[in-house]
Amino acid sequence: MNHLLKMLDLSREEITDLLNLADQLKYEQKHGISHKVLEGKSLGMIFAKASTRTRVSFEVGMYQLGGQPIYLSANDMQIGRGEPVQDTARVLSRYLDGIMIRTFAQSQVEDLAKYGSIPIINALTDFAHPCQVLADLMTIREFKGSLEGLNVCYIGDGNNMANSIIAGCLKMDMNVHIACPDNYRPDKEVLEFAQQYSNFKMTSVPAEAAVDADVIFTDVWSSMGMESEIEQRKIAFQGYQVNDAIMALAHPDCMIQHCLPAHREEEITEKVFEAHANEIFEEAENRLHAQKAVMVALMKD
Ligand code: CP
Ligand code: NVA
């Protein structure tokens, strides 16, 4: 593994190794065992979109690993004024040991990897959110003991989270049931990948996808960059809410995963959200541990 660009790129073995390393780093951190294995290394963190969890967990994670995180707002960089990605990649490769980027187009992340000579980590694009899904898989394994054979349901927009959940969960031999409105389906490339799996099902009816679920995922109806579509999407996603009626169809011990930020009473009710806050905030914490595993795997000598 040279980069983390999208879940589609990872093998089952690579995902398992990252989750095992994340568990180990979490254990060490909880027990005060220092692991400064990235001493002397610098991570550039390019943000073209807002962030709470990603920024703080990468900065703290890099500090705990003994390295230096450098926050770079895309608007303050020359890339925000049109300097080509090819040139940015070649310049930053001469100063840094790794780059984390949150941006719009997946192609920008892929180009950084193509033209640079250091590891690139996708910290969210319109297409993918692999760091989040690694943390989600870590959390599910922590609560359920193993991943294989679990019924995963995703209700909502066929967005970066849906794309990454489908790829990551199918690779881990989980059964994946997706409910999206017809006009808001996941990416074509991801659906083509998923069609090879008999344990993948897509519907436009949330109640069908939720039956016997062990884990239900949801996400916002309007992602970052879709601000002009908010009102139209609120209408399109009526009926795609995770609520008591949906939970009644799932297994009694069904978990909820939400990458956050959440919009209460839109994609999830306040009641369901608060009843599952324990799992949701463990998921948020696990961003730290999962990303430390990614940085160690990619950047350690
Ligand atoms: N889940 C997630 O990526 O959160 P932020 O947007 O706050 O980084
Ligand atoms: N789908 C959301 C995820 C935020 C972490 C977005 O892209 O805004």
mmCIF file of N, CA and C in Angstrom, residues 87-186:
data_model
loop_
_atom_site.group_PDB
_atom_site.id
_atom_site.type_symbol
_atom_site.label_atom_id
_atom_site.label_comp_id
_atom_site.label_asym_id
_atom_site.label_seq_id
_atom_site.Cartn_x
_atom_site.Cartn_y
_atom_site.Cartn_z
ATOM 1 N N ASP A 87 2.347 20.461 -10.152
ATOM 2 C CA ASP A 87 3.465 21.238 -9.601
ATOM 3 C C ASP A 87 3.419 21.234 -8.074
ATOM 4 N N THR A 88 2.205 21.383 -7.522
ATOM 5 C CA THR A 88 2.049 21.359 -6.061
ATOM 6 C C THR A 88 2.574 20.035 -5.524
ATOM 7 N N ALA A 89 2.235 18.946 -6.192
ATOM 8 C CA ALA A 89 2.656 17.612 -5.739
ATOM 9 C C ALA A 89 4.177 17.501 -5.738
ATOM 10 N N ARG A 90 4.804 18.000 -6.806
ATOM 11 C CA ARG A 90 6.262 17.853 -6.902
ATOM 12 C C ARG A 90 6.993 18.748 -5.913
ATOM 13 N N VAL A 91 6.431 19.918 -5.619
ATOM 14 C CA VAL A 91 7.056 20.805 -4.625
ATOM 15 C C VAL A 91 6.904 20.222 -3.225
ATOM 16 N N LEU A 92 5.658 19.874 -2.865
ATOM 17 C CA LEU A 92 5.418 19.411 -1.489
ATOM 18 C C LEU A 92 6.148 18.096 -1.198
ATOM 19 N N SER A 93 6.357 17.292 -2.230
ATOM 20 C CA SER A 93 7.087 16.022 -2.036
ATOM 21 C C SER A 93 8.523 16.260 -1.578
ATOM 22 N N ARG A 94 9.039 17.468 -1.845
ATOM 23 C CA ARG A 94 10.427 17.762 -1.462
ATOM 24 C C ARG A 94 10.535 18.262 -0.018
ATOM 25 N N TYR A 95 9.382 18.628 0.597
ATOM 26 C CA TYR A 95 9.430 19.107 1.986
ATOM 27 C C TYR A 95 8.845 18.100 2.972
ATOM 28 N N LEU A 96 7.821 17.403 2.531
ATOM 29 C CA LEU A 96 6.983 16.614 3.447
ATOM 30 C C LEU A 96 7.249 15.120 3.306
ATOM 31 N N ASP A 97 6.707 14.353 4.274
ATOM 32 C CA ASP A 97 6.800 12.890 4.220
ATOM 33 C C ASP A 97 5.459 12.249 3.897
ATOM 34 N N GLY A 98 4.407 13.064 3.878
ATOM 35 C CA GLY A 98 3.075 12.564 3.525
ATOM 36 C C GLY A 98 2.134 13.736 3.389
ATOM 37 N N ILE A 99 1.046 13.541 2.622
ATOM 38 C CA ILE A 99 0.027 14.591 2.463
ATOM 39 C C ILE A 99 -1.339 13.983 2.719
ATOM 40 N N MET A 100 -2.125 14.673 3.525
ATOM 41 C CA MET A 100 -3.531 14.355 3.722
ATOM 42 C C MET A 100 -4.314 15.446 3.015
ATOM 43 N N ILE A 101 -5.291 15.080 2.203
ATOM 44 C CA ILE A 101 -6.046 16.113 1.479
ATOM 45 C C ILE A 101 -7.546 15.886 1.558
ATOM 46 N N ARG A 102 -8.283 16.957 1.836
ATOM 47 C CA ARG A 102 -9.752 16.964 1.786
ATOM 48 C C ARG A 102 -10.151 17.956 0.709
ATOM 49 N N THR A 103 -10.808 17.463 -0.328
ATOM 50 C CA THR A 103 -11.141 18.340 -1.447
ATOM 51 C C THR A 103 -12.411 17.864 -2.144
ATOM 52 N N PHE A 104 -12.689 18.405 -3.313
ATOM 53 C CA PHE A 104 -13.916 18.079 -4.044
ATOM 54 C C PHE A 104 -13.682 16.890 -4.981
ATOM 55 N N ALA A 105 -12.845 17.090 -5.996
ATOM 56 C CA ALA A 105 -12.694 16.066 -7.042
ATOM 57 C C ALA A 105 -11.723 14.963 -6.617
ATOM 58 N N GLN A 106 -12.152 13.731 -6.807
ATOM 59 C CA GLN A 106 -11.273 12.579 -6.546
ATOM 60 C C GLN A 106 -10.038 12.650 -7.443
ATOM 61 N N SER A 107 -10.212 13.211 -8.651
ATOM 62 C CA SER A 107 -9.089 13.264 -9.593
ATOM 63 C C SER A 107 -7.925 14.091 -9.027
ATOM 64 N N GLN A 108 -8.237 15.091 -8.203
ATOM 65 C CA GLN A 108 -7.168 15.910 -7.631
ATOM 66 C C GLN A 108 -6.292 15.067 -6.684
ATOM 67 N N VAL A 109 -6.946 14.210 -5.920
ATOM 68 C CA VAL A 109 -6.223 13.339 -4.981
ATOM 69 C C VAL A 109 -5.391 12.310 -5.772
ATOM 70 N N GLU A 110 -6.005 11.765 -6.802
ATOM 71 C CA GLU A 110 -5.305 10.763 -7.625
ATOM 72 C C GLU A 110 -4.109 11.425 -8.331
ATOM 73 N N ASP A 111 -4.274 12.683 -8.752
ATOM 74 C CA ASP A 111 -3.170 13.388 -9.418
ATOM 75 C C ASP A 111 -2.030 13.701 -8.450
ATOM 76 N N LEU A 112 -2.364 14.037 -7.210
ATOM 77 C CA LEU A 112 -1.301 14.266 -6.219
ATOM 78 C C LEU A 112 -0.452 13.004 -6.090
ATOM 79 N N ALA A 113 -1.150 11.849 -6.034
ATOM 80 C CA ALA A 113 -0.434 10.572 -5.898
ATOM 81 C C ALA A 113 0.394 10.277 -7.150
ATOM 82 N N LYS A 114 -0.160 10.647 -8.301
ATOM 83 C CA LYS A 114 0.515 10.345 -9.577
ATOM 84 C C LYS A 114 1.779 11.195 -9.749
ATOM 85 N N TYR A 115 1.680 12.475 -9.434
ATOM 86 C CA TYR A 115 2.802 13.381 -9.714
ATOM 87 C C TYR A 115 3.747 13.570 -8.534
ATOM 88 N N GLY A 116 3.285 13.288 -7.311
ATOM 89 C CA GLY A 116 4.157 13.423 -6.148
ATOM 90 C C GLY A 116 4.966 12.151 -5.941
ATOM 91 N N SER A 117 5.825 12.181 -4.905
ATOM 92 C CA SER A 117 6.622 10.985 -4.632
ATOM 93 C C SER A 117 6.533 10.600 -3.155
ATOM 94 N N ILE A 118 5.451 11.030 -2.488
ATOM 95 C CA ILE A 118 5.233 10.686 -1.076
ATOM 96 C C ILE A 118 3.804 10.152 -0.914
ATOM 97 N N PRO A 119 3.513 9.456 0.201
ATOM 98 C CA PRO A 119 2.166 8.901 0.384
ATOM 99 C C PRO A 119 1.079 9.978 0.465
ATOM 100 N N ILE A 120 -0.046 9.705 -0.190
ATOM 101 C CA ILE A 120 -1.203 10.607 -0.191
ATOM 102 C C ILE A 120 -2.363 9.913 0.520
ATOM 103 N N ILE A 121 -3.018 10.648 1.415
ATOM 104 C CA ILE A 121 -4.166 10.112 2.161
ATOM 105 C C ILE A 121 -5.399 10.939 1.808
ATOM 106 N N ASN A 122 -6.431 10.268 1.318
ATOM 107 C CA ASN A 122 -7.692 10.941 0.997
ATOM 108 C C ASN A 122 -8.483 11.155 2.291
ATOM 109 N N ALA A 123 -8.663 12.396 2.676
ATOM 110 C CA ALA A 123 -9.409 12.717 3.901
ATOM 111 C C ALA A 123 -10.811 13.220 3.576
ATOM 112 N N LEU A 124 -11.336 12.814 2.459
ATOM 113 C CA LEU A 124 -12.693 13.062 1.940
ATOM 114 C C LEU A 124 -12.644 13.806 0.614
ATOM 115 N N THR A 125 -13.318 13.191 -0.337
ATOM 116 C CA THR A 125 -13.623 13.859 -1.613
ATOM 117 C C THR A 125 -15.118 13.679 -1.848
ATOM 118 N N ASP A 126 -15.617 14.216 -2.954
ATOM 119 C CA ASP A 126 -17.024 13.977 -3.286
ATOM 120 C C ASP A 126 -17.273 12.483 -3.518
ATOM 121 N N PHE A 127 -16.232 11.749 -3.876
ATOM 122 C CA PHE A 127 -16.373 10.329 -4.218
ATOM 123 C C PHE A 127 -16.158 9.386 -3.041
ATOM 124 N N ALA A 128 -15.259 9.729 -2.129
ATOM 125 C CA ALA A 128 -14.846 8.726 -1.138
ATOM 126 C C ALA A 128 -14.470 9.347 0.202
ATOM 127 N N HIS A 129 -14.601 8.518 1.258
ATOM 128 C CA HIS A 129 -14.149 8.915 2.596
ATOM 129 C C HIS A 129 -13.546 7.681 3.279
ATOM 130 N N PRO A 130 -12.393 7.219 2.762
ATOM 131 C CA PRO A 130 -11.841 5.950 3.270
ATOM 132 C C PRO A 130 -11.410 5.992 4.734
ATOM 133 N N CYS A 131 -10.888 7.130 5.210
ATOM 134 C CA CYS A 131 -10.466 7.212 6.624
ATOM 135 C C CYS A 131 -11.662 6.962 7.539
ATOM 136 N N GLN A 132 -12.821 7.508 7.152
ATOM 137 C CA GLN A 132 -14.023 7.329 7.969
ATOM 138 C C GLN A 132 -14.441 5.865 7.987
ATOM 139 N N VAL A 133 -14.421 5.224 6.836
ATOM 140 C CA VAL A 133 -14.915 3.847 6.791
ATOM 141 C C VAL A 133 -13.944 2.884 7.489
ATOM 142 N N LEU A 134 -12.658 3.178 7.485
ATOM 143 C CA LEU A 134 -11.739 2.352 8.286
ATOM 144 C C LEU A 134 -12.085 2.481 9.771
ATOM 145 N N ALA A 135 -12.388 3.704 10.220
ATOM 146 C CA ALA A 135 -12.787 3.897 11.626
ATOM 147 C C ALA A 135 -14.111 3.193 11.921
ATOM 148 N N ASP A 136 -15.009 3.195 10.946
ATOM 149 C CA ASP A 136 -16.317 2.541 11.132
ATOM 150 C C ASP A 136 -16.142 1.030 11.257
ATOM 151 N N LEU A 137 -15.314 0.456 10.379
ATOM 152 C CA LEU A 137 -15.077 -0.998 10.444
ATOM 153 C C LEU A 137 -14.414 -1.359 11.772
ATOM 154 N N MET A 138 -13.490 -0.507 12.215
ATOM 155 C CA MET A 138 -12.834 -0.732 13.508
ATOM 156 C C MET A 138 -13.868 -0.751 14.643
ATOM 157 N N THR A 139 -14.805 0.189 14.578
ATOM 158 C CA THR A 139 -15.821 0.323 15.632
ATOM 159 C C THR A 139 -16.777 -0.870 15.618
ATOM 160 N N ILE A 140 -17.187 -1.270 14.425
ATOM 161 C CA ILE A 140 -18.122 -2.402 14.320
ATOM 162 C C ILE A 140 -17.449 -3.665 14.852
ATOM 163 N N ARG A 141 -16.180 -3.865 14.500
ATOM 164 C CA ARG A 141 -15.454 -5.055 14.965
ATOM 165 C C ARG A 141 -15.317 -5.025 16.486
ATOM 166 N N GLU A 142 -15.110 -3.814 17.021
ATOM 167 C CA GLU A 142 -14.970 -3.658 18.470
ATOM 168 C C GLU A 142 -16.275 -4.043 19.187
ATOM 169 N N PHE A 143 -17.397 -3.638 18.625
ATOM 170 C CA PHE A 143 -18.687 -3.901 19.281
ATOM 171 C C PHE A 143 -19.214 -5.305 18.992
ATOM 172 N N LYS A 144 -18.943 -5.812 17.796
ATOM 173 C CA LYS A 144 -19.558 -7.091 17.382
ATOM 174 C C LYS A 144 -18.583 -8.267 17.414
ATOM 175 N N GLY A 145 -17.291 -8.004 17.596
ATOM 176 C CA GLY A 145 -16.308 -9.098 17.675
ATOM 177 C C GLY A 145 -15.701 -9.447 16.338
ATOM 178 N N SER A 146 -16.503 -9.469 15.265
ATOM 179 C CA SER A 146 -15.961 -9.736 13.921
ATOM 180 C C SER A 146 -16.870 -9.069 12.896
ATOM 181 N N LEU A 147 -16.413 -9.059 11.646
ATOM 182 C CA LEU A 147 -17.163 -8.343 10.603
ATOM 183 C C LEU A 147 -17.899 -9.291 9.652
ATOM 184 N N GLU A 148 -17.267 -10.415 9.364
ATOM 185 C CA GLU A 148 -17.771 -11.329 8.335
ATOM 186 C C GLU A 148 -19.222 -11.742 8.614
ATOM 187 N N GLY A 149 -20.065 -11.658 7.605
ATOM 188 C CA GLY A 149 -21.439 -12.145 7.719
ATOM 189 C C GLY A 149 -22.417 -11.176 8.364
ATOM 190 N N LEU A 150 -21.938 -10.035 8.841
ATOM 191 C CA LEU A 150 -22.866 -9.062 9.440
ATOM 192 C C LEU A 150 -23.712 -8.396 8.353
ATOM 193 N N ASN A 151 -24.950 -8.058 8.706
ATOM 194 C CA ASN A 151 -25.842 -7.357 7.771
ATOM 195 C C ASN A 151 -25.700 -5.854 7.979
ATOM 196 N N VAL A 152 -25.171 -5.190 6.947
ATOM 197 C CA VAL A 152 -24.969 -3.747 7.005
ATOM 198 C C VAL A 152 -26.023 -3.077 6.134
ATOM 199 N N CYS A 153 -26.659 -2.060 6.686
ATOM 200 C CA CYS A 153 -27.674 -1.309 5.935
ATOM 201 C C CYS A 153 -27.239 0.149 5.868
ATOM 202 N N TYR A 154 -27.360 0.768 4.708
ATOM 203 C CA TYR A 154 -27.119 2.215 4.573
ATOM 204 C C TYR A 154 -28.374 2.845 4.008
ATOM 205 N N ILE A 155 -28.867 3.867 4.693
ATOM 206 C CA ILE A 155 -30.073 4.566 4.236
ATOM 207 C C ILE A 155 -29.720 6.024 3.971
ATOM 208 N N GLY A 156 -29.961 6.507 2.753
ATOM 209 C CA GLY A 156 -29.733 7.933 2.490
ATOM 210 C C GLY A 156 -29.151 8.212 1.127
ATOM 211 N N ASP A 157 -28.295 9.224 1.082
ATOM 212 C CA ASP A 157 -27.730 9.710 -0.180
ATOM 213 C C ASP A 157 -26.633 8.753 -0.669
ATOM 214 N N GLY A 158 -26.588 8.509 -1.948
ATOM 215 C CA GLY A 158 -25.536 7.665 -2.530
ATOM 216 C C GLY A 158 -24.256 8.468 -2.692
ATOM 217 N N ASN A 159 -23.698 8.922 -1.590
ATOM 218 C CA ASN A 159 -22.593 9.892 -1.598
ATOM 219 C C ASN A 159 -21.237 9.232 -1.311
ATOM 220 N N ASN A 160 -20.264 10.058 -0.925
ATOM 221 C CA ASN A 160 -18.926 9.555 -0.603
ATOM 222 C C ASN A 160 -18.957 8.472 0.479
ATOM 223 N N MET A 161 -19.841 8.633 1.476
ATOM 224 C CA MET A 161 -19.924 7.615 2.534
ATOM 225 C C MET A 161 -20.523 6.323 1.980
ATOM 226 N N ALA A 162 -21.611 6.437 1.232
ATOM 227 C CA ALA A 162 -22.223 5.239 0.644
ATOM 228 C C ALA A 162 -21.206 4.501 -0.223
ATOM 229 N N ASN A 163 -20.490 5.238 -1.076
ATOM 230 C CA ASN A 163 -19.492 4.610 -1.957
ATOM 231 C C ASN A 163 -18.448 3.847 -1.142
ATOM 232 N N SER A 164 -17.992 4.449 -0.066
ATOM 233 C CA SER A 164 -16.903 3.848 0.704
ATOM 234 C C SER A 164 -17.400 2.699 1.580
ATOM 235 N N ILE A 165 -18.622 2.808 2.081
ATOM 236 C CA ILE A 165 -19.213 1.721 2.886
ATOM 237 C C ILE A 165 -19.409 0.490 2.000
ATOM 238 N N ILE A 166 -19.946 0.704 0.810
ATOM 239 C CA ILE A 166 -20.199 -0.433 -0.095
ATOM 240 C C ILE A 166 -18.887 -1.166 -0.366
ATOM 241 N N ALA A 167 -17.858 -0.416 -0.782
ATOM 242 C CA ALA A 167 -16.582 -1.058 -1.142
ATOM 243 C C ALA A 167 -15.945 -1.711 0.085
ATOM 244 N N GLY A 168 -15.876 -0.999 1.192
ATOM 245 C CA GLY A 168 -15.187 -1.512 2.381
ATOM 246 C C GLY A 168 -15.891 -2.708 2.983
ATOM 247 N N CYS A 169 -17.208 -2.642 3.099
ATOM 248 C CA CYS A 169 -17.948 -3.725 3.755
ATOM 249 C C CYS A 169 -17.997 -4.981 2.883
ATOM 250 N N LEU A 170 -18.151 -4.821 1.569
ATOM 251 C CA LEU A 170 -18.148 -6.008 0.699
ATOM 252 C C LEU A 170 -16.788 -6.690 0.738
ATOM 253 N N LYS A 171 -15.724 -5.889 0.754
ATOM 254 C CA LYS A 171 -14.385 -6.494 0.820
ATOM 255 C C LYS A 171 -14.199 -7.279 2.115
ATOM 256 N N MET A 172 -14.901 -6.890 3.176
ATOM 257 C CA MET A 172 -14.786 -7.585 4.456
ATOM 258 C C MET A 172 -15.858 -8.673 4.611
ATOM 259 N N ASP A 173 -16.469 -9.085 3.498
ATOM 260 C CA ASP A 173 -17.461 -10.169 3.490
ATOM 261 C C ASP A 173 -18.677 -9.901 4.361
ATOM 262 N N MET A 174 -19.095 -8.655 4.372
ATOM 263 C CA MET A 174 -20.348 -8.308 5.055
ATOM 264 C C MET A 174 -21.457 -8.251 4.013
ATOM 265 N N ASN A 175 -22.705 -8.426 4.455
ATOM 266 C CA ASN A 175 -23.849 -8.309 3.542
ATOM 267 C C ASN A 175 -24.281 -6.841 3.520
ATOM 268 N N VAL A 176 -24.380 -6.273 2.333
ATOM 269 C CA VAL A 176 -24.596 -4.827 2.237
ATOM 270 C C VAL A 176 -25.924 -4.528 1.543
ATOM 271 N N HIS A 177 -26.807 -3.839 2.260
ATOM 272 C CA HIS A 177 -28.115 -3.452 1.714
ATOM 273 C C HIS A 177 -28.212 -1.925 1.743
ATOM 274 N N ILE A 178 -28.430 -1.350 0.559
ATOM 275 C CA ILE A 178 -28.428 0.107 0.418
ATOM 276 C C ILE A 178 -29.824 0.587 0.031
ATOM 277 N N ALA A 179 -30.295 1.625 0.691
ATOM 278 C CA ALA A 179 -31.569 2.256 0.284
ATOM 279 C C ALA A 179 -31.317 3.720 -0.051
ATOM 280 N N CYS A 180 -31.443 4.055 -1.338
ATOM 281 C CA CYS A 180 -31.257 5.436 -1.814
ATOM 282 C C CYS A 180 -32.415 5.783 -2.744
ATOM 283 N N PRO A 181 -32.805 7.049 -2.803
ATOM 284 C CA PRO A 181 -33.777 7.437 -3.845
ATOM 285 C C PRO A 181 -33.165 7.171 -5.229
ATOM 286 N N ASP A 182 -34.021 6.887 -6.208
ATOM 287 C CA ASP A 182 -33.521 6.498 -7.538
ATOM 288 C C ASP A 182 -32.548 7.513 -8.137
ATOM 289 N N ASN A 183 -32.791 8.807 -7.882
ATOM 290 C CA ASN A 183 -31.923 9.833 -8.485
ATOM 291 C C ASN A 183 -30.671 10.136 -7.669
ATOM 292 N N TYR A 184 -30.476 9.441 -6.576
ATOM 293 C CA TYR A 184 -29.338 9.734 -5.691
ATOM 294 C C TYR A 184 -28.583 8.450 -5.364
ATOM 295 N N ARG A 185 -28.333 7.678 -6.392
ATOM 296 C CA ARG A 185 -27.656 6.389 -6.195
ATOM 297 C C ARG A 185 -26.150 6.559 -6.062
ATOM 298 N N PRO A 186 -25.465 5.548 -5.489
ATOM 299 C CA PRO A 186 -23.998 5.597 -5.405
ATOM 300 C C PRO A 186 -23.357 5.682 -6.784
#
